[in-house]
XYZ file of C-alpha atoms in Angstrom:
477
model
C 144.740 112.241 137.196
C 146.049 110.859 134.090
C 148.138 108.111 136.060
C 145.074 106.820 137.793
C 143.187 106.258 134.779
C 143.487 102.880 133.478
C 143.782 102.159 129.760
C 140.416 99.855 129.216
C 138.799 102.998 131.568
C 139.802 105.464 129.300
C 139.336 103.406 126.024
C 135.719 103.005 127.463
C 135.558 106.757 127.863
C 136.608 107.362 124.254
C 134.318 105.341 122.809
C 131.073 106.865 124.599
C 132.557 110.780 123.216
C 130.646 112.345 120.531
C 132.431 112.515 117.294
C 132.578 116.367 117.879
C 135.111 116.250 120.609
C 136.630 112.824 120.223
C 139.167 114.458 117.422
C 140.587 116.307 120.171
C 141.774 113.605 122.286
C 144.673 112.290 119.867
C 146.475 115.638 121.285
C 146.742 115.249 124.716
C 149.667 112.959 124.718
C 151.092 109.613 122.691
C 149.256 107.637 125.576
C 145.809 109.284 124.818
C 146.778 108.584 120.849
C 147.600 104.925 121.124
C 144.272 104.243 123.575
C 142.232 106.185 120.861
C 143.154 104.352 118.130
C 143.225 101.234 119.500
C 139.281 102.171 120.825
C 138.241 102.950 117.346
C 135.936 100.619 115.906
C 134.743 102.920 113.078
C 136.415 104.863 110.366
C 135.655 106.854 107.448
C 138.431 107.585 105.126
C 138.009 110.233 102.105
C 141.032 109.951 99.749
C 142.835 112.533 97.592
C 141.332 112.013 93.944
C 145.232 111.703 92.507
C 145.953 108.381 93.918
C 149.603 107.263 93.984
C 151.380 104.057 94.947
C 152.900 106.209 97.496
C 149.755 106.700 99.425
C 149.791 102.624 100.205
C 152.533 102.356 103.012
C 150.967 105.355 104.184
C 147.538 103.469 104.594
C 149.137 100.254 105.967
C 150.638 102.257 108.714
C 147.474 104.370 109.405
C 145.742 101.305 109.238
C 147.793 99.185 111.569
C 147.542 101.064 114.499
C 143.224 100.957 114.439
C 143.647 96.789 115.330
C 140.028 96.552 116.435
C 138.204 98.161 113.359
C 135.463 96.377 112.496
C 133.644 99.218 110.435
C 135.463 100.744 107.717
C 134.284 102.977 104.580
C 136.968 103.979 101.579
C 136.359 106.425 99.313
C 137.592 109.007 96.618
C 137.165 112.385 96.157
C 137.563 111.825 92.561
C 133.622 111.680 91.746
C 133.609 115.968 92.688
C 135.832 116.928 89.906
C 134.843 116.992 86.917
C 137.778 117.694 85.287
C 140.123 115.261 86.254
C 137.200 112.432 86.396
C 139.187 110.400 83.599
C 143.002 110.282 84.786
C 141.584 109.738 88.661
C 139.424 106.950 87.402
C 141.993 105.099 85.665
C 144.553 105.784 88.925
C 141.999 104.751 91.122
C 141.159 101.485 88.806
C 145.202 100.370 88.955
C 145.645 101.462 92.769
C 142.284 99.728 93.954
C 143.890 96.100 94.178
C 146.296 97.108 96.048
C 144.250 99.134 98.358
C 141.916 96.185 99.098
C 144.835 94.201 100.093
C 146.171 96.769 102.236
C 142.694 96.961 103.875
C 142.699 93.196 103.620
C 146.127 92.338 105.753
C 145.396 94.797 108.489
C 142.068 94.974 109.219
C 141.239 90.830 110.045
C 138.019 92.485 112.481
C 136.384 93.828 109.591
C 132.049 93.381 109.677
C 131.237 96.026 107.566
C 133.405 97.724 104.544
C 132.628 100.095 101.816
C 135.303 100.031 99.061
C 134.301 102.880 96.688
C 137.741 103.782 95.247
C 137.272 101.863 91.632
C 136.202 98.706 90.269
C 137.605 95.797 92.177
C 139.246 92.378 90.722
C 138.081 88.998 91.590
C 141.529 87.944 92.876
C 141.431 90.926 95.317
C 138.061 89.745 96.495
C 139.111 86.517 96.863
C 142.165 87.450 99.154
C 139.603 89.229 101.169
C 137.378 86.609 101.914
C 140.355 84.756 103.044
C 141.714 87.406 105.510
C 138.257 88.966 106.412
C 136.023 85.742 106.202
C 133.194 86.904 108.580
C 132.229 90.357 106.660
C 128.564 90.649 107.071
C 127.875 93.621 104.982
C 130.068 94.791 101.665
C 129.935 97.660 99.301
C 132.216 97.307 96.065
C 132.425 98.675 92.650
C 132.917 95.901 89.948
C 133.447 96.424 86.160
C 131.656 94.365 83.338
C 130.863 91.648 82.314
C 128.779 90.480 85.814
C 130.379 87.819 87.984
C 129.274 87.141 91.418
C 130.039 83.726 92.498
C 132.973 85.178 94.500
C 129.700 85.610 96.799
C 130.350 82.049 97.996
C 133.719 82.832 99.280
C 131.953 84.994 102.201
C 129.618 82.888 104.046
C 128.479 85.216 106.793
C 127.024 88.249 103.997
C 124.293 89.750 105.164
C 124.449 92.843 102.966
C 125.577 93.573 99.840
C 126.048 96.584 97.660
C 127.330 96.680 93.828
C 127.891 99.353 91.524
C 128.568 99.042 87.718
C 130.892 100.157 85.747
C 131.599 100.869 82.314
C 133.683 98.512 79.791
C 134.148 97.777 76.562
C 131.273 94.941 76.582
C 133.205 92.213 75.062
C 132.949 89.633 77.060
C 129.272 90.040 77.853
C 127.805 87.206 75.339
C 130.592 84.940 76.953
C 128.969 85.732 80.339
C 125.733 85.225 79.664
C 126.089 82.248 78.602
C 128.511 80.601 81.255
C 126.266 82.266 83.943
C 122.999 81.790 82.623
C 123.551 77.935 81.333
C 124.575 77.189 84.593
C 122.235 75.490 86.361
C 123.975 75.655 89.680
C 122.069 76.765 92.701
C 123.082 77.072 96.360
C 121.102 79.370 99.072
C 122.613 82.895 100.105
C 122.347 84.115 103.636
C 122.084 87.477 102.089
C 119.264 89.426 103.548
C 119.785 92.838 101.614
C 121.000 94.127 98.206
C 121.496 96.910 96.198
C 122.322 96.723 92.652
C 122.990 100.062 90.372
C 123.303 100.767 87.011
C 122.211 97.780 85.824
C 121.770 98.209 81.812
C 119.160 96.896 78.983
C 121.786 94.505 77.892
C 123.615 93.216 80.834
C 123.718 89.450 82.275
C 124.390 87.611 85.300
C 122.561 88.278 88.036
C 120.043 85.349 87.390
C 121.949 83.241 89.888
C 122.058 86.055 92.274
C 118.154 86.389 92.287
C 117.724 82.078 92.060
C 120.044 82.045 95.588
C 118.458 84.753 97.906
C 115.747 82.668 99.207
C 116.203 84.843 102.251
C 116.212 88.229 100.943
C 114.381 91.039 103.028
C 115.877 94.174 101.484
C 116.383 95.270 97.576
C 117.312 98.631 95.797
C 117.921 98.788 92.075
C 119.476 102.408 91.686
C 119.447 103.500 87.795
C 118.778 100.385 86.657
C 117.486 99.479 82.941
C 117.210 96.071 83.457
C 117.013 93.560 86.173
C 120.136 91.582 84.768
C 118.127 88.445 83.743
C 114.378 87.098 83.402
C 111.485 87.600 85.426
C 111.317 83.841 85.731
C 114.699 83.893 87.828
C 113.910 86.940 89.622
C 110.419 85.637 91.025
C 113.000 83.549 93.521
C 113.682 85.832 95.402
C 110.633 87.544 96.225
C 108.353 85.215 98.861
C 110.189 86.956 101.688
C 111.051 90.527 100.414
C 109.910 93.373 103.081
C 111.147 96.462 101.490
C 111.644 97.765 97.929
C 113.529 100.871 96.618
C 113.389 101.579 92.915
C 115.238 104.618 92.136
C 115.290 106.231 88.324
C 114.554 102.872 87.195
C 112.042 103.573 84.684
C 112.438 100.999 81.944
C 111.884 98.300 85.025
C 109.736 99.580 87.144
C 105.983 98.432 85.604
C 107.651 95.116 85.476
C 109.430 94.386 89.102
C 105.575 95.942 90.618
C 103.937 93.541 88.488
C 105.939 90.649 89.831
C 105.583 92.450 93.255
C 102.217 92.158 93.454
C 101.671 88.889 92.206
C 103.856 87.398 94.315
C 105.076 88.798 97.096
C 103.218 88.515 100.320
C 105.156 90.600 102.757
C 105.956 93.849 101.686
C 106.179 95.914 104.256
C 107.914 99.242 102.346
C 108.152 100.680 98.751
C 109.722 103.576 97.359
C 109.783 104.726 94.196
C 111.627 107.789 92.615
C 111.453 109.235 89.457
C 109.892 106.679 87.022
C 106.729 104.720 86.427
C 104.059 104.083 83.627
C 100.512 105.411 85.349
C 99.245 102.196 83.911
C 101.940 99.749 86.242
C 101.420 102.095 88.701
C 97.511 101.860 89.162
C 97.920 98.037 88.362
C 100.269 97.741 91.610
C 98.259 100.178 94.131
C 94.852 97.737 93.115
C 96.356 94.689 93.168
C 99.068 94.565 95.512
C 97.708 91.695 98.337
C 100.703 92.663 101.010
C 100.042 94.770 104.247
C 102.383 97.828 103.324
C 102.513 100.235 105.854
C 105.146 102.914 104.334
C 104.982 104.229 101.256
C 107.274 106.966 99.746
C 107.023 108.145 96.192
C 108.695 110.747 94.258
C 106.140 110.769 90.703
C 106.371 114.476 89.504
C 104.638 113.448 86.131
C 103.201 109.703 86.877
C 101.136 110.030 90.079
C 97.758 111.390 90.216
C 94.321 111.181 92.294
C 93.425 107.743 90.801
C 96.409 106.508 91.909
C 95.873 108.323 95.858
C 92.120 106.779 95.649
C 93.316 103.356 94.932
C 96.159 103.878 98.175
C 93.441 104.500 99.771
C 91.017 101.589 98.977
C 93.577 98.939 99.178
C 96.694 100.401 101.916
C 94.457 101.308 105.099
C 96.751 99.469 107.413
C 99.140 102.300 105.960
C 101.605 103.726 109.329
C 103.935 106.021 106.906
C 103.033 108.082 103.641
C 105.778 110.221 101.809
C 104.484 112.233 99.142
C 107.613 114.396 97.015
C 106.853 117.120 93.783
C 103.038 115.362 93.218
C 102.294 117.854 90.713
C 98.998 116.142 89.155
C 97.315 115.255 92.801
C 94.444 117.055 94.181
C 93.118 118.071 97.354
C 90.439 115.477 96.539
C 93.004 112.445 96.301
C 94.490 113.784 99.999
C 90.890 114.223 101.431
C 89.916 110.184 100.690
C 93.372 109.401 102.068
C 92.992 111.545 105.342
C 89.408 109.624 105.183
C 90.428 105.860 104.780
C 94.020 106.351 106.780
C 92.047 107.183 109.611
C 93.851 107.218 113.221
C 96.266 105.193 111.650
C 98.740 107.228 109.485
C 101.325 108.474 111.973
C 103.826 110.111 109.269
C 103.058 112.477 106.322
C 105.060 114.343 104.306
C 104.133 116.766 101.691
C 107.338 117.707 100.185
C 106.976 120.364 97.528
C 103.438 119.597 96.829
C 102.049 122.758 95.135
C 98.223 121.471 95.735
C 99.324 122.124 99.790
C 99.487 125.730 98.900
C 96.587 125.729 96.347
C 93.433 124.848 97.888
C 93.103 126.398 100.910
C 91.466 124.710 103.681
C 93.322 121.384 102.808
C 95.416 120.996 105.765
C 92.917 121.868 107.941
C 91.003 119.132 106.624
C 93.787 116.816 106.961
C 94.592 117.531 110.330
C 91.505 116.714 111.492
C 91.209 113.788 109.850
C 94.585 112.489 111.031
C 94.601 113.145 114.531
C 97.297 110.352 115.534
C 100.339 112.303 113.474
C 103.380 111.861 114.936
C 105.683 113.088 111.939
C 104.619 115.741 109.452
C 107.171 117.307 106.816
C 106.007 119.965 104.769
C 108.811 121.532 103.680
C 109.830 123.047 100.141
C 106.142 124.269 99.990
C 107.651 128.180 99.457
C 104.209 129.678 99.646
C 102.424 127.775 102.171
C 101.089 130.345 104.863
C 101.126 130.534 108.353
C 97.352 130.520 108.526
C 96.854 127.499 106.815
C 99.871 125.985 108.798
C 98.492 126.523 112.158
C 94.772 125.505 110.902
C 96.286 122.003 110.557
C 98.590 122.016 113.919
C 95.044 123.184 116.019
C 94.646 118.996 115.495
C 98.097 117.487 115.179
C 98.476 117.937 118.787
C 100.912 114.177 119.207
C 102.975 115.242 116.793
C 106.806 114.367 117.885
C 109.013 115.233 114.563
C 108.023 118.427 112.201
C 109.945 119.804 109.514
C 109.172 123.045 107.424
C 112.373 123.569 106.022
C 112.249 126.056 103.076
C 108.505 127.289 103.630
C 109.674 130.759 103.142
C 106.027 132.381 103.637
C 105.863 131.301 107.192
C 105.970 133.492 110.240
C 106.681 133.788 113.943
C 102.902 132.690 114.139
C 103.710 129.430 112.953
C 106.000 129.198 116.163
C 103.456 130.657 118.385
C 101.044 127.714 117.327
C 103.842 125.261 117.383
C 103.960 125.859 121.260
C 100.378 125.881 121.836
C 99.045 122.767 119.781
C 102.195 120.776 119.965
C 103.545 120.283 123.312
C 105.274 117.001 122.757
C 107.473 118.247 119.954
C 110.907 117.223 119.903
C 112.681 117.568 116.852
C 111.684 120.769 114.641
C 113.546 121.620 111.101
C 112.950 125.621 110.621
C 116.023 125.899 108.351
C 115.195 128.339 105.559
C 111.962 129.773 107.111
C 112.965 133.176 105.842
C 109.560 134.875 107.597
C 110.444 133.479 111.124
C 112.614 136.081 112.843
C 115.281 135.237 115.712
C 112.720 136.604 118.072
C 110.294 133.938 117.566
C 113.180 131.154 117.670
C 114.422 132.638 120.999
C 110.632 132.477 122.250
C 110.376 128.977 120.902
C 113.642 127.278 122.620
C 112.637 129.380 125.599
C 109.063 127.834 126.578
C 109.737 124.601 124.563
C 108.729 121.435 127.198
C 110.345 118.254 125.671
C 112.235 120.051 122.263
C 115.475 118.066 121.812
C 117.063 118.885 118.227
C 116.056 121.785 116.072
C 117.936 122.885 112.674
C 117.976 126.912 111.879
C 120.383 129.397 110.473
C 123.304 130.064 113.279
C 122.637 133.869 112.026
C 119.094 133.703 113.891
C 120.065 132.330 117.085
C 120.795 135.528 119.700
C 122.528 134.885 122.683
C 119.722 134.263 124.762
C 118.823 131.563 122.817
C 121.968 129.539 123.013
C 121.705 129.826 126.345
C 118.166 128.532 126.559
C 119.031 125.359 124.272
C 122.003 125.370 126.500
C 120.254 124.834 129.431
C 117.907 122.852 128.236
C 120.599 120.259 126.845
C 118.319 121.171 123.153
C 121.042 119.967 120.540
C 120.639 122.776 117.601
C 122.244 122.196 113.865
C 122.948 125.054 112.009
């Protein structure tokens, strides 16, 4: 058998393996090795967090034999211990050139890379671009002060990720004004970008804003500043579809403001931890895009004035994420179950304590939001099963549900599951303390379309394995 098999017929077989069993086919023989390899086009590579120069020829070798890689993702274990954070960061920081060459000679294929090892050097990123000239997406650590016209030097970007490190800070002023004085413009291909850890009194990225005319994508991750003026950072926004602002509190008010002034096409916006209510009312009112998902995670900043004006101004809204609202009401949810309409097809609830308050609200909501296809409530700990399956009597198109950590519910939540829900096909039970292996095995047994579920391997009896077995129901455990 393994003599008729031709090598592109068993590279082609390799590559269609799930990632579970494909591990297992570098052991059959050297044949099998070399074909696998030389199949890969995607690799992941974790390494030790005590770097050495020793580990180099290693990786060259490794390297070498995956000639068709075009997807390839470095990083170190360093950022898990604590205790050794300094002396791996400053290995990591003196290896890091040398590891980007490595990665540079032997992997010409490269599309996509994701270099988090340390803080890279412009001369490495400039022997990159030479060796790897049509990357399309790139994810790098730099230190301070900000540079990015290396940019230039890789013409077919697409994405582009950059985090910040720390440094002494002086050669900031020098940077600001080389970067900022120059008037020199030119027009980026680059459709996405994230930028983190941005800080109050860092420069540079003025240019980078000024040349993404065709920007569709932007995160700022713990950001307290946008690296420039608002007057630069306007450029890039005509075309912008979605927005993540993550624990970016001193900039939030202001990149909303200029969001809803003038951006016309926002499509998505999530924001995380941070937020004046005053920028955040101003935004909901005023904001003249058609957004259609919204995800927000505003323990302390988001409140029913802020739901009411959602719902007055985002009615063409498809997907609404709700995390740890602690200041909403069942009266802010009511108007948006009213004005959404049969047109929100995702909610999520997530550890929303006015869920298990005021009874009767998901029941309200369900009927009120008949078109659901996706509804997460998990982390509500005492939601119970009655008012669970009050809302499911409705939700009866709903494809995706996820409960995870909703410790008061029971095997009656199941029961309804089956009933209201026939076209469920991806359930998240995980943590549902109350719901017994009996009701699971009764679940996967009389499920019609159920293709993924997540629960605790400790409640699946044998009988169930074989029903999700049979049933070809992938379960996560």
């Amino acid at each position: 058998m393994e003599n008729t098999l031709y090598d592109e017929l068993l590279q082609e077989i390799f590559q269609k393996l799930p990632s579970s069993s494909s591990s297992s086919v570098s052991l059959v023989c050297k044949r099998w090795l070399n074909l696998y390899r030389s199949s890969r086009t995607s690799l992941s590579l974790l390494l030790p967090p005590h770097l050495s120069s020793s580990l180099i020829p290693s990786l060259f070798s490794f390297l070498s034999h995956h000639p068709f890689l075009s997807c390839l993702s470095l990083s170190s274990s360093s950022s898990s211990s604590s205790s050794s954070s300094s002396s791996s960061s400053s290995s990591s920081s003196s290896l890091s050139p040398l590891l980007l060459s490595v990665i540079s000679f032997s992997c010409s294929h490269l599309l996509s890379l994701k270099f988090m090892v340390g803080p890279v050097s412009f001369s490495s990123l400039f022997s990159l671009s030479t060796f790897c000239p049509q990357l399309t997406s790139l994810c790098v650590s730099l230190s301070r002060p900000i540079f990015l016209k290396w940019i230039l030097r890789f013409p077919c970007l697409k994405e582009l990720s950059i985090f910040l490190c720390d440094d002494d800070g002086s050669l900031r002023n020098w940077e600001h004004e080389v970067l900022e004085s120059n008037d020199f413009d030119t027009e980026l291909g680059l459709e996405s970008i994230c930028l983190v850890g941005i800080r109050g009194d860092d420069y540079g990225v003025g240019w980078l804003w000024r040349s993404c005319t065709k920007l569709k994508r932007l995160q700022l991750q713990c950001c307290q500043g946008i690296g420039s003026s608002y007057s630069c950072f306007i450029k890039c926004l005509q075309g912008l579809q979605e927005v993540e602002l993550r624990t970016c509190r001193s900039v939030v008010d202001g990149v909303l403001f200029e969001l809803a002034e003038h951006s016309h096409s926002l499509k998505s916006l999530l924001v995380y931890d941070g937020g004046s209510r005053e920028g955040l009312l101003q935004f909901f009112s005023q904001c003249r895009s058609k957004v259609l998902k919204l995800d927000l995670r505003l323990p302390l900043d988001l409140n029913n004035d802020h739901l009411l004006a959602i719902a007055a101004n985002f009615r063409g809204l498809v997907s609404l994420r709700l995390q740890s609202s602690c200041l909403v009401t069942g009266e802010g949810l009511k108007a948006l179950g009213i004005a959404m309409g049969n047109g929100l097809q995702e909610l999520s609830l997530v550890n929303c304590d006015v869920v298990e308050r005021e009874p009767g609200l998901l029941a309200t909501l369900g009927q009120h939001l008949r078109q659901l296809r996706k509804l997460d409530l998990s982390h509500n700990e005492m939601l119970l099963s009655k008012e669970f399956v009050s809302m499911l009597v409705s939700c009866i198109h709903l494809v995706d549900l996820r409960v995870r950590g909703c410790k008061a519910l029971t095997g009656a939540a199941m029961v309804s599951m089956l009933r209201s829900c026939k076209r469920l096909e991806n359930v998240d039970i995980m943590h549902c303390f109350g719901i017994e292996s009996e009701a699971i095995e009764y679940f996967l047994k009389n499920s019609c379309r159920l293709r993924r579920m997540e629960v605790e391997g400790n409640k699946l009896s044998d009988a169930a394995k074989m029903w999700a077995s049979n049933k070809f129901i992938e379960v996560v455990v």
